[in-house]
């Protein structure tokens, strides 16, 4: 418990992804008052041409109550 998934355009190297995952893990661990061993983080590269179908349409759906911060683009 919990698993955090990050979806983004491809192009970042694994070192950058690891730094991001560690920063997210640290913040989540502090905010939820749970040790980092309780978390997992994955990063999914989504090509730009697939973004609308795989990500954007889901996160902007007004009935989707799981997205707490909607994109502003």
PDB file of N, CA and C in Angstrom:
ATOM      1  N   UNK A   1       0.848  -1.182   0.000  1.00  0.00           N
ATOM      2  CA  UNK A   1       0.000   0.000   0.000  1.00  0.00           C
ATOM      3  C   UNK A   1       0.867   1.207   0.000  1.00  0.00           C
ATOM      4  N   UNK A   2       0.627   2.287  -0.416  1.00  0.00           N
ATOM      5  CA  UNK A   2       0.026   2.698  -1.679  1.00  0.00           C
ATOM      6  C   UNK A   2       0.998   2.543  -2.852  1.00  0.00           C
ATOM      7  N   UNK A   3       0.416   2.466  -4.028  1.00  0.00           N
ATOM      8  CA  UNK A   3       1.208   2.478  -5.258  1.00  0.00           C
ATOM      9  C   UNK A   3       0.930   3.794  -5.975  1.00  0.00           C
ATOM     10  N   UNK A   4       1.977   4.436  -6.430  1.00  0.00           N
ATOM     11  CA  UNK A   4       1.875   5.719  -7.134  1.00  0.00           C
ATOM     12  C   UNK A   4       2.335   5.507  -8.569  1.00  0.00           C
ATOM     13  N   UNK A   5       1.498   5.913  -9.521  1.00  0.00           N
ATOM     14  CA  UNK A   5       1.845   5.802 -10.931  1.00  0.00           C
ATOM     15  C   UNK A   5       2.000   7.194 -11.523  1.00  0.00           C
ATOM     16  N   UNK A   6       3.089   7.408 -12.209  1.00  0.00           N
ATOM     17  CA  UNK A   6       3.352   8.665 -12.900  1.00  0.00           C
ATOM     18  C   UNK A   6       3.323   8.367 -14.392  1.00  0.00           C
ATOM     19  N   UNK A   7       2.515   9.108 -15.131  1.00  0.00           N
ATOM     20  CA  UNK A   7       2.454   8.967 -16.586  1.00  0.00           C
ATOM     21  C   UNK A   7       2.967  10.258 -17.200  1.00  0.00           C
ATOM     22  N   UNK A   8       3.872  10.118 -18.165  1.00  0.00           N
ATOM     23  CA  UNK A   8       4.443  11.298 -18.798  1.00  0.00           C
ATOM     24  C   UNK A   8       4.973  10.944 -20.175  1.00  0.00           C
ATOM     25  N   UNK A   9       5.223  11.995 -20.960  1.00  0.00           N
ATOM     26  CA  UNK A   9       5.828  11.792 -22.276  1.00  0.00           C
ATOM     27  C   UNK A   9       7.200  11.140 -22.104  1.00  0.00           C
ATOM     28  N   UNK A  10       7.606  10.329 -23.068  1.00  0.00           N
ATOM     29  CA  UNK A  10       8.947   9.747 -23.039  1.00  0.00           C
ATOM     30  C   UNK A  10      10.021  10.819 -23.191  1.00  0.00           C
ATOM     31  N   UNK A  11      11.237  10.454 -22.841  1.00  0.00           N
ATOM     32  CA  UNK A  11      12.359  11.353 -23.085  1.00  0.00           C
ATOM     33  C   UNK A  11      13.256  11.564 -21.883  1.00  0.00           C
ATOM     34  N   UNK A  12      12.817  11.149 -20.700  1.00  0.00           N
ATOM     35  CA  UNK A  12      13.678  11.306 -19.523  1.00  0.00           C
ATOM     36  C   UNK A  12      14.475  10.024 -19.311  1.00  0.00           C
ATOM     37  N   UNK A  13      15.711  10.169 -18.865  1.00  0.00           N
ATOM     38  CA  UNK A  13      16.532   8.985 -18.618  1.00  0.00           C
ATOM     39  C   UNK A  13      16.163   8.358 -17.271  1.00  0.00           C
ATOM     40  N   UNK A  14      16.660   7.156 -17.034  1.00  0.00           N
ATOM     41  CA  UNK A  14      16.312   6.425 -15.814  1.00  0.00           C
ATOM     42  C   UNK A  14      16.789   7.140 -14.553  1.00  0.00           C
ATOM     43  N   UNK A  15      17.892   7.837 -14.627  1.00  0.00           N
ATOM     44  CA  UNK A  15      18.388   8.588 -13.464  1.00  0.00           C
ATOM     45  C   UNK A  15      17.395   9.694 -13.068  1.00  0.00           C
ATOM     46  N   UNK A  16      16.896  10.414 -14.042  1.00  0.00           N
ATOM     47  CA  UNK A  16      15.900  11.461 -13.795  1.00  0.00           C
ATOM     48  C   UNK A  16      14.620  10.859 -13.230  1.00  0.00           C
ATOM     49  N   UNK A  17      14.192   9.747 -13.808  1.00  0.00           N
ATOM     50  CA  UNK A  17      12.985   9.073 -13.319  1.00  0.00           C
ATOM     51  C   UNK A  17      13.163   8.605 -11.868  1.00  0.00           C
ATOM     52  N   UNK A  18      14.338   8.092 -11.546  1.00  0.00           N
ATOM     53  CA  UNK A  18      14.598   7.632 -10.181  1.00  0.00           C
ATOM     54  C   UNK A  18      14.563   8.802  -9.203  1.00  0.00           C
ATOM     55  N   UNK A  19      15.148   9.930  -9.564  1.00  0.00           N
ATOM     56  CA  UNK A  19      15.105  11.106  -8.682  1.00  0.00           C
ATOM     57  C   UNK A  19      13.667  11.549  -8.455  1.00  0.00           C
ATOM     58  N   UNK A  20      12.863  11.573  -9.508  1.00  0.00           N
ATOM     59  CA  UNK A  20      11.461  11.941  -9.386  1.00  0.00           C
ATOM     60  C   UNK A  20      10.732  10.951  -8.486  1.00  0.00           C
ATOM     61  N   UNK A  21      10.920   9.656  -8.724  1.00  0.00           N
ATOM     62  CA  UNK A  21      10.257   8.628  -7.915  1.00  0.00           C
ATOM     63  C   UNK A  21      10.648   8.763  -6.452  1.00  0.00           C
ATOM     64  N   UNK A  22      11.913   9.023  -6.167  1.00  0.00           N
ATOM     65  CA  UNK A  22      12.367   9.177  -4.782  1.00  0.00           C
ATOM     66  C   UNK A  22      11.771  10.425  -4.132  1.00  0.00           C
ATOM     67  N   UNK A  23      11.674  11.507  -4.878  1.00  0.00           N
ATOM     68  CA  UNK A  23      11.077  12.736  -4.338  1.00  0.00           C
ATOM     69  C   UNK A  23       9.596  12.541  -4.030  1.00  0.00           C
ATOM     70  N   UNK A  24       8.878  11.881  -4.929  1.00  0.00           N
ATOM     71  CA  UNK A  24       7.458  11.597  -4.715  1.00  0.00           C
ATOM     72  C   UNK A  24       7.298  10.667  -3.513  1.00  0.00           C
ATOM     73  N   UNK A  25       8.136   9.642  -3.432  1.00  0.00           N
ATOM     74  CA  UNK A  25       8.099   8.706  -2.313  1.00  0.00           C
ATOM     75  C   UNK A  25       8.326   9.422  -0.986  1.00  0.00           C
ATOM     76  N   UNK A  26       9.301  10.289  -0.933  1.00  0.00           N
ATOM     77  CA  UNK A  26       9.602  11.026   0.300  1.00  0.00           C
ATOM     78  C   UNK A  26       8.398  11.863   0.732  1.00  0.00           C
ATOM     79  N   UNK A  27       7.825  12.602  -0.194  1.00  0.00           N
ATOM     80  CA  UNK A  27       6.676  13.445   0.128  1.00  0.00           C
ATOM     81  C   UNK A  27       5.476  12.606   0.563  1.00  0.00           C
ATOM     82  N   UNK A  28       5.181  11.546  -0.174  1.00  0.00           N
ATOM     83  CA  UNK A  28       4.037  10.696   0.178  1.00  0.00           C
ATOM     84  C   UNK A  28       4.240  10.055   1.544  1.00  0.00           C
ATOM     85  N   UNK A  29       5.438   9.603   1.808  1.00  0.00           N
ATOM     86  CA  UNK A  29       5.749   8.985   3.095  1.00  0.00           C
ATOM     87  C   UNK A  29       5.537   9.964   4.244  1.00  0.00           C
ATOM     88  N   UNK A  30       6.001  11.186   4.074  1.00  0.00           N
ATOM     89  CA  UNK A  30       5.826  12.217   5.105  1.00  0.00           C
ATOM     90  C   UNK A  30       4.362  12.598   5.274  1.00  0.00           C
ATOM     91  N   UNK A  31       3.653  12.797   4.179  1.00  0.00           N
ATOM     92  CA  UNK A  31       2.249  13.233   4.245  1.00  0.00           C
ATOM     93  C   UNK A  31       1.330  12.167   4.834  1.00  0.00           C
ATOM     94  N   UNK A  32       1.622  10.898   4.534  1.00  0.00           N
ATOM     95  CA  UNK A  32       0.760   9.816   5.007  1.00  0.00           C
ATOM     96  C   UNK A  32       1.275   9.171   6.294  1.00  0.00           C
ATOM     97  N   UNK A  33       2.430   9.680   6.769  1.00  0.00           N
ATOM     98  CA  UNK A  33       3.012   9.203   8.027  1.00  0.00           C
ATOM     99  C   UNK A  33       3.220   7.682   8.001  1.00  0.00           C
ATOM    100  N   UNK A  34       3.779   7.210   6.897  1.00  0.00           N
ATOM    101  CA  UNK A  34       4.099   5.791   6.723  1.00  0.00           C
ATOM    102  C   UNK A  34       5.535   5.690   6.230  1.00  0.00           C
ATOM    103  N   UNK A  35       6.222   4.640   6.610  1.00  0.00           N
ATOM    104  CA  UNK A  35       7.588   4.439   6.159  1.00  0.00           C
ATOM    105  C   UNK A  35       7.651   4.217   4.662  1.00  0.00           C
ATOM    106  N   UNK A  36       8.774   4.579   4.053  1.00  0.00           N
ATOM    107  CA  UNK A  36       8.913   4.434   2.610  1.00  0.00           C
ATOM    108  C   UNK A  36       8.791   2.987   2.129  1.00  0.00           C
ATOM    109  N   UNK A  37       9.029   2.046   3.011  1.00  0.00           N
ATOM    110  CA  UNK A  37       8.918   0.635   2.617  1.00  0.00           C
ATOM    111  C   UNK A  37       7.478   0.233   2.290  1.00  0.00           C
ATOM    112  N   UNK A  38       6.534   1.073   2.622  1.00  0.00           N
ATOM    113  CA  UNK A  38       5.121   0.788   2.359  1.00  0.00           C
ATOM    114  C   UNK A  38       4.669   1.259   0.973  1.00  0.00           C
ATOM    115  N   UNK A  39       5.547   1.897   0.215  1.00  0.00           N
ATOM    116  CA  UNK A  39       5.179   2.510  -1.065  1.00  0.00           C
ATOM    117  C   UNK A  39       5.878   1.833  -2.228  1.00  0.00           C
ATOM    118  N   UNK A  40       5.245   1.938  -3.385  1.00  0.00           N
ATOM    119  CA  UNK A  40       5.896   1.609  -4.649  1.00  0.00           C
ATOM    120  C   UNK A  40       5.558   2.724  -5.634  1.00  0.00           C
ATOM    121  N   UNK A  41       6.465   2.955  -6.566  1.00  0.00           N
ATOM    122  CA  UNK A  41       6.289   4.030  -7.549  1.00  0.00           C
ATOM    123  C   UNK A  41       6.663   3.480  -8.922  1.00  0.00           C
ATOM    124  N   UNK A  42       5.787   3.700  -9.889  1.00  0.00           N
ATOM    125  CA  UNK A  42       6.110   3.333 -11.267  1.00  0.00           C
ATOM    126  C   UNK A  42       5.983   4.559 -12.154  1.00  0.00           C
ATOM    127  N   UNK A  43       6.753   4.547 -13.236  1.00  0.00           N
ATOM    128  CA  UNK A  43       6.700   5.639 -14.205  1.00  0.00           C
ATOM    129  C   UNK A  43       6.429   5.028 -15.569  1.00  0.00           C
ATOM    130  N   UNK A  44       5.365   5.499 -16.203  1.00  0.00           N
ATOM    131  CA  UNK A  44       4.945   4.981 -17.506  1.00  0.00           C
ATOM    132  C   UNK A  44       5.132   6.068 -18.553  1.00  0.00           C
ATOM    133  N   UNK A  45       5.954   5.769 -19.545  1.00  0.00           N
ATOM    134  CA  UNK A  45       6.110   6.683 -20.676  1.00  0.00           C
ATOM    135  C   UNK A  45       4.935   6.476 -21.629  1.00  0.00           C
ATOM    136  N   UNK A  46       4.242   7.552 -21.946  1.00  0.00           N
ATOM    137  CA  UNK A  46       3.106   7.499 -22.862  1.00  0.00           C
ATOM    138  C   UNK A  46       3.432   8.406 -24.049  1.00  0.00           C
ATOM    139  N   UNK A  47       3.552   7.836 -25.241  1.00  0.00           N
ATOM    140  CA  UNK A  47       3.863   8.664 -26.411  1.00  0.00           C
ATOM    141  C   UNK A  47       2.815   9.757 -26.619  1.00  0.00           C
ATOM    142  N   UNK A  48       3.266  10.899 -27.114  1.00  0.00           N
ATOM    143  CA  UNK A  48       2.389  12.051 -27.295  1.00  0.00           C
ATOM    144  C   UNK A  48       1.152  11.705 -28.128  1.00  0.00           C
ATOM    145  N   UNK A  49       1.326  10.891 -29.155  1.00  0.00           N
ATOM    146  CA  UNK A  49       0.189  10.562 -30.014  1.00  0.00           C
ATOM    147  C   UNK A  49      -0.842   9.660 -29.315  1.00  0.00           C
ATOM    148  N   UNK A  50      -0.492   9.083 -28.183  1.00  0.00           N
ATOM    149  CA  UNK A  50      -1.421   8.243 -27.416  1.00  0.00           C
ATOM    150  C   UNK A  50      -1.949   8.946 -26.170  1.00  0.00           C
ATOM    151  N   UNK A  51      -1.413  10.139 -25.877  1.00  0.00           N
ATOM    152  CA  UNK A  51      -1.719  10.842 -24.639  1.00  0.00           C
ATOM    153  C   UNK A  51      -3.210  11.107 -24.444  1.00  0.00           C
ATOM    154  N   UNK A  52      -3.871  11.612 -25.466  1.00  0.00           N
ATOM    155  CA  UNK A  52      -5.289  11.963 -25.335  1.00  0.00           C
ATOM    156  C   UNK A  52      -6.123  10.751 -24.948  1.00  0.00           C
ATOM    157  N   UNK A  53      -5.922   9.639 -25.630  1.00  0.00           N
ATOM    158  CA  UNK A  53      -6.722   8.447 -25.355  1.00  0.00           C
ATOM    159  C   UNK A  53      -6.357   7.781 -24.028  1.00  0.00           C
ATOM    160  N   UNK A  54      -5.066   7.663 -23.754  1.00  0.00           N
ATOM    161  CA  UNK A  54      -4.628   6.908 -22.581  1.00  0.00           C
ATOM    162  C   UNK A  54      -4.672   7.711 -21.279  1.00  0.00           C
ATOM    163  N   UNK A  55      -4.514   9.032 -21.364  1.00  0.00           N
ATOM    164  CA  UNK A  55      -4.390   9.822 -20.135  1.00  0.00           C
ATOM    165  C   UNK A  55      -5.391  10.970 -20.087  1.00  0.00           C
ATOM    166  N   UNK A  56      -5.275  11.905 -21.015  1.00  0.00           N
ATOM    167  CA  UNK A  56      -6.025  13.163 -20.934  1.00  0.00           C
ATOM    168  C   UNK A  56      -7.530  12.962 -20.817  1.00  0.00           C
ATOM    169  N   UNK A  57      -8.096  12.112 -21.640  1.00  0.00           N
ATOM    170  CA  UNK A  57      -9.554  11.936 -21.615  1.00  0.00           C
ATOM    171  C   UNK A  57     -10.020  11.355 -20.284  1.00  0.00           C
ATOM    172  N   UNK A  58      -9.189  10.566 -19.640  1.00  0.00           N
ATOM    173  CA  UNK A  58      -9.555   9.984 -18.346  1.00  0.00           C
ATOM    174  C   UNK A  58      -9.435  10.994 -17.209  1.00  0.00           C
ATOM    175  N   UNK A  59      -8.358  11.775 -17.209  1.00  0.00           N
ATOM    176  CA  UNK A  59      -8.157  12.699 -16.086  1.00  0.00           C
ATOM    177  C   UNK A  59      -9.025  13.945 -16.182  1.00  0.00           C
ATOM    178  N   UNK A  60      -9.528  14.246 -17.364  1.00  0.00           N
ATOM    179  CA  UNK A  60     -10.399  15.415 -17.495  1.00  0.00           C
ATOM    180  C   UNK A  60     -11.883  15.056 -17.468  1.00  0.00           C
ATOM    181  N   UNK A  61     -12.190  13.788 -17.383  1.00  0.00           N
ATOM    182  CA  UNK A  61     -13.588  13.343 -17.299  1.00  0.00           C
ATOM    183  C   UNK A  61     -14.207  13.904 -16.018  1.00  0.00           C
ATOM    184  N   UNK A  62     -15.266  14.700 -16.114  1.00  0.00           N
ATOM    185  CA  UNK A  62     -15.859  15.314 -14.924  1.00  0.00           C
ATOM    186  C   UNK A  62     -16.408  14.290 -13.923  1.00  0.00           C
ATOM    187  N   UNK A  63     -16.650  13.067 -14.369  1.00  0.00           N
ATOM    188  CA  UNK A  63     -17.135  12.022 -13.469  1.00  0.00           C
ATOM    189  C   UNK A  63     -16.007  11.279 -12.758  1.00  0.00           C
ATOM    190  N   UNK A  64     -14.779  11.554 -13.141  1.00  0.00           N
ATOM    191  CA  UNK A  64     -13.631  10.899 -12.512  1.00  0.00           C
ATOM    192  C   UNK A  64     -13.296  11.623 -11.213  1.00  0.00           C
ATOM    193  N   UNK A  65     -13.642  11.020 -10.119  1.00  0.00           N
ATOM    194  CA  UNK A  65     -13.449  11.638  -8.798  1.00  0.00           C
ATOM    195  C   UNK A  65     -12.099  11.242  -8.174  1.00  0.00           C
ATOM    196  N   UNK A  66     -11.269  10.483  -8.907  1.00  0.00           N
ATOM    197  CA  UNK A  66      -9.991  10.079  -8.363  1.00  0.00           C
ATOM    198  C   UNK A  66      -8.865  11.066  -8.692  1.00  0.00           C
ATOM    199  N   UNK A  67      -9.120  11.996  -9.586  1.00  0.00           N
ATOM    200  CA  UNK A  67      -8.102  12.976  -9.959  1.00  0.00           C
ATOM    201  C   UNK A  67      -8.347  14.239  -9.139  1.00  0.00           C
ATOM    202  N   UNK A  68      -7.423  14.546  -8.240  1.00  0.00           N
ATOM    203  CA  UNK A  68      -7.608  15.687  -7.337  1.00  0.00           C
ATOM    204  C   UNK A  68      -7.092  16.990  -7.909  1.00  0.00           C
ATOM    205  N   UNK A  69      -6.173  16.919  -8.851  1.00  0.00           N
ATOM    206  CA  UNK A  69      -5.678  18.128  -9.530  1.00  0.00           C
ATOM    207  C   UNK A  69      -5.787  17.877 -11.027  1.00  0.00           C
ATOM    208  N   UNK A  70      -6.675  18.586 -11.668  1.00  0.00           N
ATOM    209  CA  UNK A  70      -6.898  18.444 -13.107  1.00  0.00           C
ATOM    210  C   UNK A  70      -5.849  19.257 -13.857  1.00  0.00           C
ATOM    211  N   UNK A  71      -5.486  18.813 -15.076  1.00  0.00           N
ATOM    212  CA  UNK A  71      -4.495  19.566 -15.847  1.00  0.00           C
ATOM    213  C   UNK A  71      -5.054  20.908 -16.301  1.00  0.00           C
ATOM    214  N   UNK A  72      -4.159  21.860 -16.445  1.00  0.00           N
ATOM    215  CA  UNK A  72      -4.557  23.198 -16.856  1.00  0.00           C
ATOM    216  C   UNK A  72      -4.216  23.498 -18.286  1.00  0.00           C
ATOM    217  N   UNK A  73      -3.906  22.500 -19.070  1.00  0.00           N
ATOM    218  CA  UNK A  73      -3.557  22.717 -20.481  1.00  0.00           C
ATOM    219  C   UNK A  73      -4.685  22.406 -21.403  1.00  0.00           C
TER     220      UNK A  73
END
